[in-house]
């Protein structure tokens, strides 16, 4: 019963968000600045998260997220509504990030340091110990993520973190659906193995 | 009864197939002999001679020497198990493996944690002033609202940029040209007329045969054969016409495909130059606006 109630709430919420998004986009297209600001607020954390994942640097990620929003603003008339919107804006951010990395001709830096910066950015008012306890699992996952190959990390970002459907990822990366599915499973297993190893290592250190 | 005798009838004793006399003798020997009681307990599997650890080691060693480790197969199914996409029987088998394999259990636990935590990592706050900066950077710009002509042009450009456009254009173009101008190898008149002609031929042949067969077969044979030959010639003509028209269609399609492909490549090159030019202009505009707003 609880499960069903939760499912109903999620579905209702998703439907409300969907309606809000299409209404917002319509108003943005009509030149309503307030709607544009609301749209930016609604998606900025997600877009910044995607950009950050690719470039691994808070300042560059901010610039790239801005660039993605400016591209969105210029192409409001052409962007898809509702379910197609999120994959579209994620693709814009991904392309901008990859262009940026190509321009810099550098690989993204390791995520450890950046993860620390990001944790401090997220909620500066909270008690450090409480923050540490709450984010311990995320820190561990970020550490394990930083040890994956770029391809596997991207699969985890698109499928498991951003929650895109396999079909959307296949269209974005221009690879067959079956390939995306097998890559996604491989990436998950690899991340889980790294996580298990890291957790085992930490448990060992604590025991010693 | 002695111990050797008990050993001989042990299987029958377990199976309950002894005669009452033999069974009574065996039971009286069991009451007196510790060794035979232990033997019976081992045979019944109640002896507990292997500890849990030794039992697991034995299972592992048997599996290693027979089918090999099941861990790779479990790894393939772990994601489906965590996502509740595995059928009941496979779920049970994987769960049984996880009860005994610590490394697979750790991976499965990690997958469960990932499933819970990863979606929470989708959002990251970019800082307080981010919205203000984006709204500031876009204020004063009107959203680009193209007219019908521009939208049609955009749609056409998107259509042309698809790699399979040349295939589709060649197919549709050839089909249209065949329908409008016809084909030098006449597939339709040949085929349809032959078919129409052959229908009455067959009908007449049938009538002739039914009329002639009962009285005189030799008189019927020649006209039937001639009709059959006629039908066969007509069918072969139809086949030739069909293969000729297919060949003509394929060749026309190929010629048109090469032409469209050349044109498509030229169009893509031009549009790429245009896009790179406008992007560099946009970038320089943006950087000048940002520097002005910071100043």
Short mmCIF file of C-alpha atoms in Angstrom, two decimals:
data_model
loop_
_atom_site.label_atom_id
_atom_site.label_comp_id
_atom_site.label_asym_id
_atom_site.label_seq_id
_atom_site.Cartn_x
_atom_site.Cartn_y
_atom_site.Cartn_z
CA UNK A 1 0.00 0.00 0.00
CA UNK A 2 2.84 2.37 0.95
CA UNK A 3 4.69 1.52 -2.22
CA UNK A 4 1.61 2.25 -4.30
CA UNK A 5 1.01 5.53 -2.46
CA UNK A 6 4.62 6.56 -3.08
CA UNK A 7 4.30 5.66 -6.72
CA UNK A 8 1.11 7.73 -7.03
CA UNK A 9 2.76 10.72 -5.37
CA UNK A 10 5.80 10.46 -7.65
CA UNK A 11 3.58 10.15 -10.71
CA UNK A 12 1.47 13.15 -9.68
CA UNK A 13 4.61 15.16 -8.98
CA UNK A 14 6.12 14.18 -12.31
CA UNK A 15 2.93 15.15 -14.11
CA UNK A 16 2.83 18.52 -12.30
CA UNK A 17 6.48 19.18 -13.14
CA UNK A 18 5.80 18.25 -16.74
CA UNK A 19 2.87 20.65 -16.95
CA UNK A 20 4.85 23.37 -15.30
CA UNK A 21 7.72 22.87 -17.72
CA UNK A 22 5.60 23.12 -20.85
CA UNK A 23 3.80 26.19 -19.47
CA UNK A 24 7.14 27.74 -18.51
CA UNK A 25 8.59 27.15 -21.95
CA UNK A 26 5.53 28.66 -23.58
CA UNK A 27 5.85 31.79 -21.48
CA UNK A 28 9.59 31.97 -22.08
CA UNK A 29 8.95 31.84 -25.82
CA UNK A 30 6.51 34.72 -25.42
CA UNK A 31 9.35 36.77 -23.89
CA UNK A 32 8.30 36.54 -20.21
CA UNK A 33 11.46 37.29 -18.16
CA UNK A 34 9.94 35.94 -14.94
CA UNK A 35 9.26 32.58 -16.57
CA UNK A 36 12.81 32.52 -17.95
CA UNK A 37 14.22 33.17 -14.48
CA UNK A 38 12.06 30.35 -13.05
CA UNK A 39 13.26 28.00 -15.79
CA UNK A 40 16.89 28.87 -15.04
CA UNK A 41 16.31 28.26 -11.32
CA UNK A 42 14.61 24.95 -12.00
CA UNK A 43 17.40 23.53 -14.15
CA UNK A 44 20.57 25.32 -13.09
CA UNK A 45 21.61 22.75 -10.47
CA UNK A 46 21.24 19.89 -12.93
CA UNK A 47 23.02 21.67 -15.77
CA UNK A 48 25.81 22.80 -13.50
CA UNK A 49 26.10 19.20 -12.23
CA UNK A 50 26.48 17.88 -15.78
CA UNK A 51 29.04 20.52 -16.74
CA UNK A 52 30.93 19.95 -13.50
CA UNK A 53 31.07 16.25 -14.15
CA UNK A 54 32.73 16.78 -17.51
CA UNK A 55 35.20 19.57 -16.69
CA UNK A 56 35.77 18.81 -12.98
CA UNK A 57 36.30 22.45 -12.16
CA UNK A 58 33.78 24.73 -10.43
CA UNK A 59 34.64 27.91 -12.31
CA UNK A 60 34.67 26.35 -15.79
CA UNK A 61 31.46 24.45 -14.95
CA UNK A 62 29.76 27.75 -14.06
CA UNK A 63 30.84 29.34 -17.34
CA UNK A 64 29.71 26.30 -19.29
CA UNK A 65 26.36 26.17 -17.52
CA UNK A 66 25.89 29.85 -18.41
CA UNK A 67 26.82 29.17 -22.00
CA UNK A 68 24.32 26.30 -22.11
CA UNK A 69 21.55 28.54 -20.79
CA UNK A 70 22.41 31.27 -23.32
CA UNK A 71 22.26 28.71 -26.12
CA UNK A 72 18.92 27.55 -24.73
CA UNK A 73 17.65 31.14 -24.67
CA UNK A 74 18.67 31.71 -28.28
CA UNK A 75 17.01 28.46 -29.36
CA UNK A 76 13.87 28.57 -27.22
CA UNK A 77 11.68 28.35 -30.30
CA UNK A 78 13.38 25.16 -31.42
CA UNK A 79 13.85 23.28 -28.15
CA UNK A 80 11.51 20.33 -27.55
CA UNK A 81 8.83 20.42 -24.86
CA UNK A 82 8.21 18.14 -21.90
CA UNK A 83 10.06 14.82 -21.89
CA UNK A 84 12.42 15.81 -24.70
CA UNK A 85 13.60 18.96 -22.96
CA UNK A 86 15.96 17.46 -20.37
CA UNK A 87 17.92 15.24 -22.83
CA UNK A 88 18.12 18.23 -25.19
CA UNK A 89 19.58 20.62 -22.62
CA UNK A 90 21.91 17.90 -21.27
CA UNK A 91 23.15 17.31 -24.82
CA UNK A 92 23.81 21.05 -25.25
CA UNK A 93 25.77 21.10 -21.98
CA UNK A 94 27.69 17.96 -22.90
CA UNK A 95 28.64 19.35 -26.32
CA UNK A 96 29.69 22.67 -24.80
CA UNK A 97 31.78 20.84 -22.17
CA UNK A 98 33.46 18.59 -24.72
CA UNK A 99 34.23 21.62 -26.93
CA UNK A 100 35.67 23.35 -23.91
CA UNK A 101 37.88 20.37 -23.07
CA UNK A 102 39.04 20.15 -26.68
CA UNK A 103 39.90 23.83 -26.64
CA UNK A 104 41.86 23.41 -23.47
CA UNK A 105 43.37 20.21 -24.86
CA UNK A 106 43.52 18.82 -21.39
CA UNK A 107 41.96 15.90 -19.65
CA UNK A 108 39.53 16.68 -16.82
CA UNK A 109 41.34 16.87 -13.48
CA UNK A 110 40.84 14.22 -10.81
CA UNK A 111 37.54 14.58 -9.03
CA UNK A 112 38.72 14.23 -5.42
CA UNK A 113 39.72 17.83 -4.80
CA UNK A 114 36.81 19.12 -6.78
CA UNK A 115 34.42 17.00 -4.75
CA UNK A 116 35.69 18.64 -1.57
CA UNK A 117 35.16 22.09 -3.09
CA UNK A 118 31.70 21.09 -4.16
CA UNK A 119 30.68 19.79 -0.76
CA UNK A 120 31.70 23.11 0.74
CA UNK A 121 29.72 24.94 -1.93
CA UNK A 122 26.55 22.97 -1.36
CA UNK A 123 25.55 23.95 2.15
CA UNK A 124 27.97 26.31 3.81
CA UNK A 125 25.75 26.84 6.88
CA UNK A 126 25.78 23.21 8.11
CA UNK A 127 27.87 21.72 10.85
CA UNK A 128 31.02 20.13 9.32
CA UNK A 129 30.61 16.83 11.21
CA UNK A 130 26.98 16.51 10.21
CA UNK A 131 27.96 17.38 6.65
CA UNK A 132 30.66 14.71 6.69
CA UNK A 133 28.30 12.02 7.97
CA UNK A 134 25.55 12.90 5.51
CA UNK A 135 27.84 13.00 2.50
CA UNK A 136 30.16 10.12 3.39
CA UNK A 137 28.53 7.76 0.92
CA UNK A 138 28.54 10.39 -1.82
CA UNK A 139 32.20 11.11 -1.20
CA UNK A 140 32.98 7.43 -1.45
CA UNK A 141 31.00 7.15 -4.69
CA UNK A 142 32.74 10.23 -6.14
CA UNK A 143 36.08 8.69 -5.30
CA UNK A 144 35.10 5.42 -6.98
CA UNK A 145 33.74 7.38 -9.97
CA UNK A 146 37.05 9.17 -10.41
CA UNK A 147 38.72 5.77 -10.88
CA UNK A 148 36.45 4.77 -13.78
CA UNK A 149 37.27 5.28 -17.45
CA UNK A 150 35.75 8.39 -19.05
CA UNK A 151 33.37 6.26 -21.09
CA UNK A 152 32.03 4.39 -18.05
CA UNK A 153 31.84 7.60 -16.02
CA UNK A 154 29.75 9.21 -18.75
CA UNK A 155 27.40 6.21 -18.81
CA UNK A 156 26.91 6.47 -15.04
CA UNK A 157 26.32 10.23 -15.31
CA UNK A 158 23.72 9.99 -18.07
CA UNK A 159 21.90 6.82 -16.98
CA UNK A 160 22.16 6.55 -13.20
CA UNK A 161 22.78 10.13 -12.08
CA UNK A 162 20.73 12.15 -14.59
CA UNK A 163 18.22 9.33 -15.12
CA UNK A 164 18.05 9.49 -18.93
CA UNK A 165 16.40 6.59 -20.74
CA UNK A 166 18.64 4.18 -22.66
CA UNK A 167 17.02 5.28 -25.93
CA UNK A 168 17.84 8.93 -25.19
CA UNK A 169 21.45 8.07 -24.38
CA UNK A 170 21.73 6.01 -27.57
CA UNK A 171 20.47 8.97 -29.60
CA UNK A 172 22.80 11.37 -27.79
CA UNK A 173 25.95 9.25 -28.15
CA UNK A 174 24.91 7.95 -31.60
CA UNK A 175 25.47 4.30 -30.69
CA UNK A 176 23.07 1.33 -30.92
CA UNK A 177 20.65 0.71 -28.03
CA UNK A 178 22.14 -2.71 -27.24
CA UNK A 179 25.63 -1.21 -26.94
CA UNK A 180 24.35 1.45 -24.54
CA UNK A 181 22.64 -1.19 -22.40
CA UNK A 182 25.70 -3.41 -22.14
CA UNK A 183 28.01 -0.43 -21.51
CA UNK A 184 25.69 0.83 -18.80
CA UNK A 185 25.63 -2.55 -17.03
CA UNK A 186 29.42 -2.86 -17.31
CA UNK A 187 29.91 0.63 -15.92
CA UNK A 188 27.59 -0.05 -12.99
CA UNK A 189 29.33 -3.30 -12.12
CA UNK A 190 32.75 -1.68 -12.36
CA UNK A 191 31.67 1.20 -10.13
CA UNK A 192 30.12 -1.23 -7.64
CA UNK A 193 33.34 -3.28 -7.54
CA UNK A 194 35.45 -0.15 -6.94
CA UNK A 195 33.00 0.96 -4.28
CA UNK A 196 33.11 -2.42 -2.55
CA UNK A 197 36.91 -2.31 -2.59
CA UNK A 198 37.04 1.24 -1.22
CA UNK A 199 34.45 0.43 1.45
CA UNK A 200 36.39 -2.72 2.39
CA UNK A 201 39.61 -0.72 2.59
CA UNK A 202 38.02 1.94 4.76
CA UNK A 203 36.49 -0.69 7.05
CA UNK A 204 39.94 -2.30 7.36
CA UNK A 205 41.57 1.03 8.21
CA UNK A 206 38.89 1.75 10.83
CA UNK A 207 39.31 -1.71 12.35
CA UNK A 208 43.08 -1.23 12.58
CA UNK B 1 24.63 -59.96 14.12
CA UNK B 2 28.11 -58.48 14.01
CA UNK B 3 29.39 -55.15 12.59
CA UNK B 4 30.25 -56.66 9.18
CA UNK B 5 26.76 -58.11 8.86
CA UNK B 6 25.21 -54.75 9.77
CA UNK B 7 27.35 -53.04 7.10
CA UNK B 8 26.00 -55.46 4.48
CA UNK B 9 22.32 -54.78 5.31
CA UNK B 10 22.74 -51.02 6.03
CA UNK B 11 21.16 -49.89 2.72
CA UNK B 12 18.18 -52.23 3.18
CA UNK B 13 17.82 -51.10 6.81
CA UNK B 14 17.64 -47.47 5.62
CA UNK B 15 15.24 -48.38 2.83
CA UNK B 16 12.98 -50.34 5.21
CA UNK B 17 13.11 -53.51 3.07
CA UNK B 18 14.34 -55.96 5.73
CA UNK B 19 12.20 -58.78 7.04
CA UNK B 20 10.88 -58.28 10.61
CA UNK B 21 13.36 -60.81 11.97
CA UNK B 22 16.40 -59.23 10.31
CA UNK B 23 15.23 -55.75 11.34
CA UNK B 24 14.86 -56.83 15.00
CA UNK B 25 18.39 -58.35 14.92
CA UNK B 26 19.82 -55.19 13.37
CA UNK B 27 18.11 -52.98 15.95
CA UNK B 28 19.40 -55.07 18.83
CA UNK B 29 22.96 -54.82 17.35
CA UNK B 30 22.58 -51.03 17.00
CA UNK B 31 21.59 -50.72 20.66
CA UNK B 32 24.79 -52.49 21.64
CA UNK B 33 27.30 -51.02 19.10
CA UNK B 34 28.41 -47.34 19.12
CA UNK B 35 30.41 -47.65 15.89
CA UNK B 36 27.41 -48.92 13.90
CA UNK B 37 25.20 -46.17 15.37
CA UNK B 38 27.76 -43.56 14.12
CA UNK B 39 27.84 -45.30 10.73
CA UNK B 40 24.06 -45.11 10.48
CA UNK B 41 24.09 -41.40 11.45
CA UNK B 42 26.68 -40.63 8.74
CA UNK B 43 24.67 -42.59 6.18
CA UNK B 44 21.55 -40.61 7.15
CA UNK B 45 23.42 -37.27 6.85
CA UNK B 46 22.85 -36.34 10.52
CA UNK B 47 26.40 -36.77 11.70
CA UNK B 48 27.61 -33.17 11.20
CA UNK B 49 31.09 -34.37 10.32
CA UNK B 50 31.82 -31.23 8.23
CA UNK B 51 31.83 -27.79 9.78
CA UNK B 52 30.10 -24.93 7.91
CA UNK B 53 33.46 -23.60 6.74
CA UNK B 54 34.69 -26.99 5.55
CA UNK B 55 31.41 -27.62 3.82
CA UNK B 56 31.74 -24.32 1.90
CA UNK B 57 35.36 -25.10 1.03
CA UNK B 58 34.26 -28.49 -0.29
CA UNK B 59 31.53 -26.89 -2.45
CA UNK B 60 34.03 -24.33 -3.77
CA UNK B 61 36.57 -27.00 -4.59
CA UNK B 62 33.98 -29.17 -6.41
CA UNK B 63 32.76 -26.17 -8.45
CA UNK B 64 36.31 -25.11 -9.34
CA UNK B 65 37.08 -28.62 -10.59
CA UNK B 66 33.83 -28.94 -12.56
CA UNK B 67 31.91 -25.97 -14.04
CA UNK B 68 34.21 -23.18 -12.85
CA UNK B 69 33.21 -20.14 -10.81
CA UNK B 70 29.64 -18.88 -11.16
CA UNK B 71 30.65 -15.31 -10.24
CA UNK B 72 30.91 -13.99 -13.86
CA UNK B 73 27.38 -15.23 -14.60
CA UNK B 74 26.11 -13.63 -11.40
CA UNK B 75 27.82 -10.35 -12.33
CA UNK B 76 25.86 -10.33 -15.60
CA UNK B 77 22.62 -10.61 -13.67
CA UNK B 78 23.31 -8.40 -10.66
CA UNK B 79 22.11 -5.16 -12.32
CA UNK B 80 18.84 -6.83 -13.32
CA UNK B 81 18.47 -8.23 -9.79
CA UNK B 82 18.92 -4.80 -8.20
CA UNK B 83 16.52 -3.23 -10.74
CA UNK B 84 13.90 -5.98 -10.04
CA UNK B 85 14.02 -7.04 -13.67
CA UNK B 86 15.10 -10.64 -13.08
CA UNK B 87 12.58 -13.48 -13.24
CA UNK B 88 11.71 -15.42 -10.08
CA UNK B 89 13.85 -18.51 -10.69
CA UNK B 90 17.01 -16.59 -11.62
CA UNK B 91 16.48 -14.25 -8.66
CA UNK B 92 16.41 -17.26 -6.33
CA UNK B 93 19.57 -18.73 -7.88
CA UNK B 94 21.45 -15.43 -7.65
CA UNK B 95 20.25 -14.88 -4.07
CA UNK B 96 21.48 -18.37 -3.14
CA UNK B 97 24.90 -17.57 -4.63
CA UNK B 98 25.01 -14.27 -2.73
CA UNK B 99 24.42 -16.14 0.55
CA UNK B 100 27.71 -17.95 0.07
CA UNK B 101 29.87 -15.55 -2.01
CA UNK B 102 31.12 -12.57 -0.02
CA UNK B 103 32.65 -10.70 -2.98
CA UNK B 104 29.48 -10.86 -5.11
CA UNK B 105 27.45 -9.90 -2.02
CA UNK B 106 29.63 -6.81 -1.55
CA UNK B 107 29.13 -5.81 -5.21
CA UNK B 108 25.36 -6.35 -4.90
CA UNK B 109 25.26 -4.22 -1.75
CA UNK B 110 27.24 -1.49 -3.53
CA UNK B 111 24.79 -1.59 -6.45
CA UNK B 112 21.91 -1.11 -4.02
CA UNK B 113 23.65 1.87 -2.43
CA UNK B 114 24.39 3.33 -5.88
CA UNK B 115 20.77 2.97 -6.88
CA UNK B 116 19.78 4.99 -3.84
CA UNK B 117 22.53 7.62 -3.83
CA UNK B 118 23.39 8.30 -7.50
CA UNK B 119 20.08 10.04 -8.39
CA UNK B 120 20.66 12.38 -5.45
CA UNK B 121 23.88 13.52 -7.12
CA UNK B 122 22.11 14.86 -10.22
CA UNK B 123 21.91 18.38 -8.87
CA UNK B 124 24.71 20.65 -7.67
CA UNK B 125 24.21 24.23 -6.62
CA UNK B 126 26.28 26.57 -8.80
CA UNK B 127 26.21 29.38 -6.20
CA UNK B 128 23.87 32.17 -5.25
CA UNK B 129 24.55 34.63 -8.05
CA UNK B 130 24.31 32.18 -10.90
CA UNK B 131 20.65 32.87 -11.80
CA UNK B 132 21.22 36.62 -11.64
CA UNK B 133 24.22 36.31 -13.92
CA UNK B 134 22.38 34.18 -16.50
CA UNK B 135 19.31 36.43 -16.47
CA UNK B 136 21.62 39.46 -16.69
CA UNK B 137 23.51 37.97 -19.61
CA UNK B 138 20.30 37.29 -21.52
CA UNK B 139 18.34 40.43 -20.56
CA UNK B 140 17.64 42.75 -23.45
CA UNK B 141 17.92 39.90 -25.94
CA UNK B 142 14.65 38.88 -27.47
CA UNK B 143 14.14 35.16 -27.80
CA UNK B 144 14.63 34.14 -31.38
CA UNK B 145 11.20 33.54 -32.89
CA UNK B 146 11.57 32.51 -36.51
CA UNK B 147 8.88 32.99 -39.13
CA UNK B 148 7.35 30.28 -41.27
CA UNK B 149 10.02 30.57 -43.96
CA UNK B 150 12.85 30.23 -41.43
CA UNK B 151 11.17 27.30 -39.72
CA UNK B 152 10.68 25.55 -43.04
CA UNK B 153 14.28 26.27 -43.91
CA UNK B 154 15.42 24.87 -40.52
CA UNK B 155 13.30 21.77 -41.05
CA UNK B 156 14.79 21.31 -44.52
CA UNK B 157 18.34 21.77 -43.21
CA UNK B 158 17.76 19.19 -40.49
CA UNK B 159 16.30 16.80 -43.06
CA UNK B 160 19.26 17.23 -45.37
CA UNK B 161 21.79 16.77 -42.59
CA UNK B 162 20.52 13.27 -41.82
CA UNK B 163 22.98 10.76 -43.34
CA UNK B 164 20.26 8.56 -44.82
CA UNK B 165 18.70 11.49 -46.68
CA UNK B 166 20.43 10.56 -49.95
CA UNK B 167 19.09 6.98 -49.79
CA UNK B 168 15.58 8.20 -49.14
CA UNK B 169 15.73 10.91 -51.79
CA UNK B 170 17.06 8.47 -54.40
CA UNK B 171 14.32 5.94 -53.64
CA UNK B 172 11.48 8.45 -53.60
CA UNK B 173 12.84 10.26 -56.68
CA UNK B 174 13.12 7.05 -58.71
CA UNK B 175 9.68 5.92 -57.63
CA UNK B 176 8.20 9.27 -58.63
CA UNK B 177 10.02 9.28 -61.98
CA UNK B 178 8.80 5.75 -62.78
CA UNK B 179 5.24 6.70 -61.91
CA UNK B 180 5.34 9.97 -63.87
CA UNK B 181 7.47 9.08 -66.90
CA UNK B 182 7.12 5.29 -66.93
CA UNK B 183 9.86 2.73 -67.37
CA UNK B 184 11.60 1.79 -70.66
CA UNK B 185 11.13 -1.84 -69.62
CA UNK B 186 7.34 -1.96 -69.38
CA UNK B 187 6.68 -3.76 -66.10
CA UNK B 188 3.04 -2.87 -65.69
CA UNK B 189 1.58 -3.41 -69.17
CA UNK B 190 3.60 -6.61 -69.66
CA UNK B 191 2.77 -8.06 -66.34
CA UNK B 192 -0.84 -7.02 -65.98
CA UNK B 193 -1.85 -7.73 -69.59
CA UNK B 194 -0.13 -11.10 -69.55
CA UNK B 195 -1.93 -11.95 -66.37
CA UNK B 196 -5.25 -10.86 -67.86
CA UNK B 197 -4.59 -12.83 -71.03
CA UNK B 198 -3.52 -15.94 -69.18
CA UNK B 199 -6.71 -16.05 -67.11
CA UNK B 200 -9.09 -16.82 -70.02
CA UNK B 201 -6.50 -19.20 -71.49
CA UNK B 202 -6.47 -21.26 -68.35
CA UNK B 203 -10.23 -21.11 -68.14
CA UNK B 204 -10.63 -22.33 -71.74
CA UNK B 205 -8.07 -25.07 -71.18
CA UNK B 206 -9.98 -26.32 -68.20
CA UNK B 207 -13.22 -26.34 -70.15
CA UNK B 208 -11.62 -28.15 -73.06
CA UNK B 209 -10.10 -30.79 -70.83
CA UNK B 210 -13.34 -31.39 -68.97
CA UNK B 211 -15.19 -31.65 -72.25
CA UNK B 212 -12.74 -34.01 -73.98
CA UNK B 213 -11.24 -36.19 -71.29
CA UNK B 214 -14.01 -38.71 -70.74
CA UNK B 215 -14.33 -39.57 -74.47
CA UNK B 216 -10.89 -39.22 -76.05
CA UNK B 217 -7.70 -38.25 -74.22
CA UNK B 218 -5.44 -38.25 -77.34
CA UNK B 219 -7.53 -35.49 -78.91
CA UNK B 220 -7.34 -33.46 -75.75
CA UNK B 221 -3.59 -33.84 -75.25
CA UNK B 222 -2.38 -31.54 -78.05
CA UNK B 223 -4.57 -28.50 -77.23
CA UNK B 224 -3.86 -28.88 -73.49
CA UNK B 225 -0.12 -28.96 -74.12
CA UNK B 226 -0.34 -25.95 -76.39
CA UNK B 227 -2.32 -24.02 -73.76
CA UNK B 228 0.19 -25.07 -71.08
CA UNK B 229 3.06 -23.86 -73.27
CA UNK B 230 1.23 -20.60 -73.79
CA UNK B 231 0.82 -20.14 -70.05
CA UNK B 232 4.50 -21.02 -69.43
CA UNK B 233 5.69 -18.53 -72.10
CA UNK B 234 3.48 -15.87 -70.61
CA UNK B 235 4.86 -16.54 -67.10
CA UNK B 236 8.47 -16.41 -68.31
CA UNK B 237 7.75 -13.14 -70.15
CA UNK B 238 6.29 -11.77 -66.94
CA UNK B 239 9.36 -12.82 -65.01
CA UNK B 240 11.70 -11.20 -67.55
CA UNK B 241 9.67 -8.02 -67.47
CA UNK B 242 9.73 -8.01 -63.68
CA UNK B 243 13.49 -8.58 -63.34
CA UNK B 244 14.14 -6.01 -66.10
CA UNK B 245 12.06 -3.42 -64.32
CA UNK B 246 13.73 -4.18 -60.96
CA UNK B 247 17.15 -3.80 -62.59
CA UNK B 248 16.10 -0.53 -64.22
CA UNK B 249 14.75 0.70 -60.86
CA UNK B 250 17.95 -0.21 -58.99
CA UNK B 251 20.19 1.46 -61.61
CA UNK B 252 18.10 4.64 -61.60
CA UNK B 253 18.12 4.63 -57.80
CA UNK B 254 21.90 4.24 -57.74
CA UNK B 255 22.48 7.09 -60.23
CA UNK B 256 20.15 9.40 -58.31
CA UNK B 257 21.73 8.40 -54.99
CA UNK B 258 25.21 9.38 -56.17
CA UNK B 259 23.93 12.73 -57.45
CA UNK B 260 22.04 13.51 -54.22
CA UNK B 261 25.00 12.41 -52.09
CA UNK B 262 27.32 14.84 -53.91
CA UNK B 263 24.85 17.63 -53.42
CA UNK B 264 24.35 16.69 -49.73
CA UNK B 265 28.08 16.76 -49.03
CA UNK B 266 28.37 20.19 -50.64
CA UNK B 267 25.39 21.47 -48.59
CA UNK B 268 26.83 20.12 -45.34
CA UNK B 269 30.19 21.75 -46.02
CA UNK B 270 28.56 25.12 -46.67
CA UNK B 271 26.33 24.93 -43.59
CA UNK B 272 29.28 23.89 -41.43
CA UNK B 273 31.22 26.95 -42.55
CA UNK B 274 28.22 29.15 -41.79
CA UNK B 275 27.72 27.64 -38.32
CA UNK B 276 31.37 27.95 -37.34
CA UNK B 277 31.35 31.60 -38.50
CA UNK B 278 28.22 32.47 -36.53
CA UNK B 279 29.49 30.62 -33.42
CA UNK B 280 32.75 32.56 -33.42
CA UNK B 281 30.77 35.82 -33.81
CA UNK B 282 28.49 34.80 -30.92
CA UNK B 283 31.49 33.92 -28.75
CA UNK B 284 33.16 37.28 -29.37
CA UNK B 285 29.86 39.10 -28.67
CA UNK B 286 29.44 37.19 -25.43
CA UNK B 287 32.94 37.83 -24.20
CA UNK B 288 32.61 41.56 -24.94
CA UNK B 289 29.26 41.68 -23.10
CA UNK B 290 30.68 39.79 -20.11
CA UNK B 291 33.71 42.05 -19.91
CA UNK B 292 31.45 45.14 -20.12
CA UNK B 293 29.12 43.79 -17.38
CA UNK B 294 32.10 42.93 -15.13
CA UNK B 295 33.60 46.39 -15.77
#
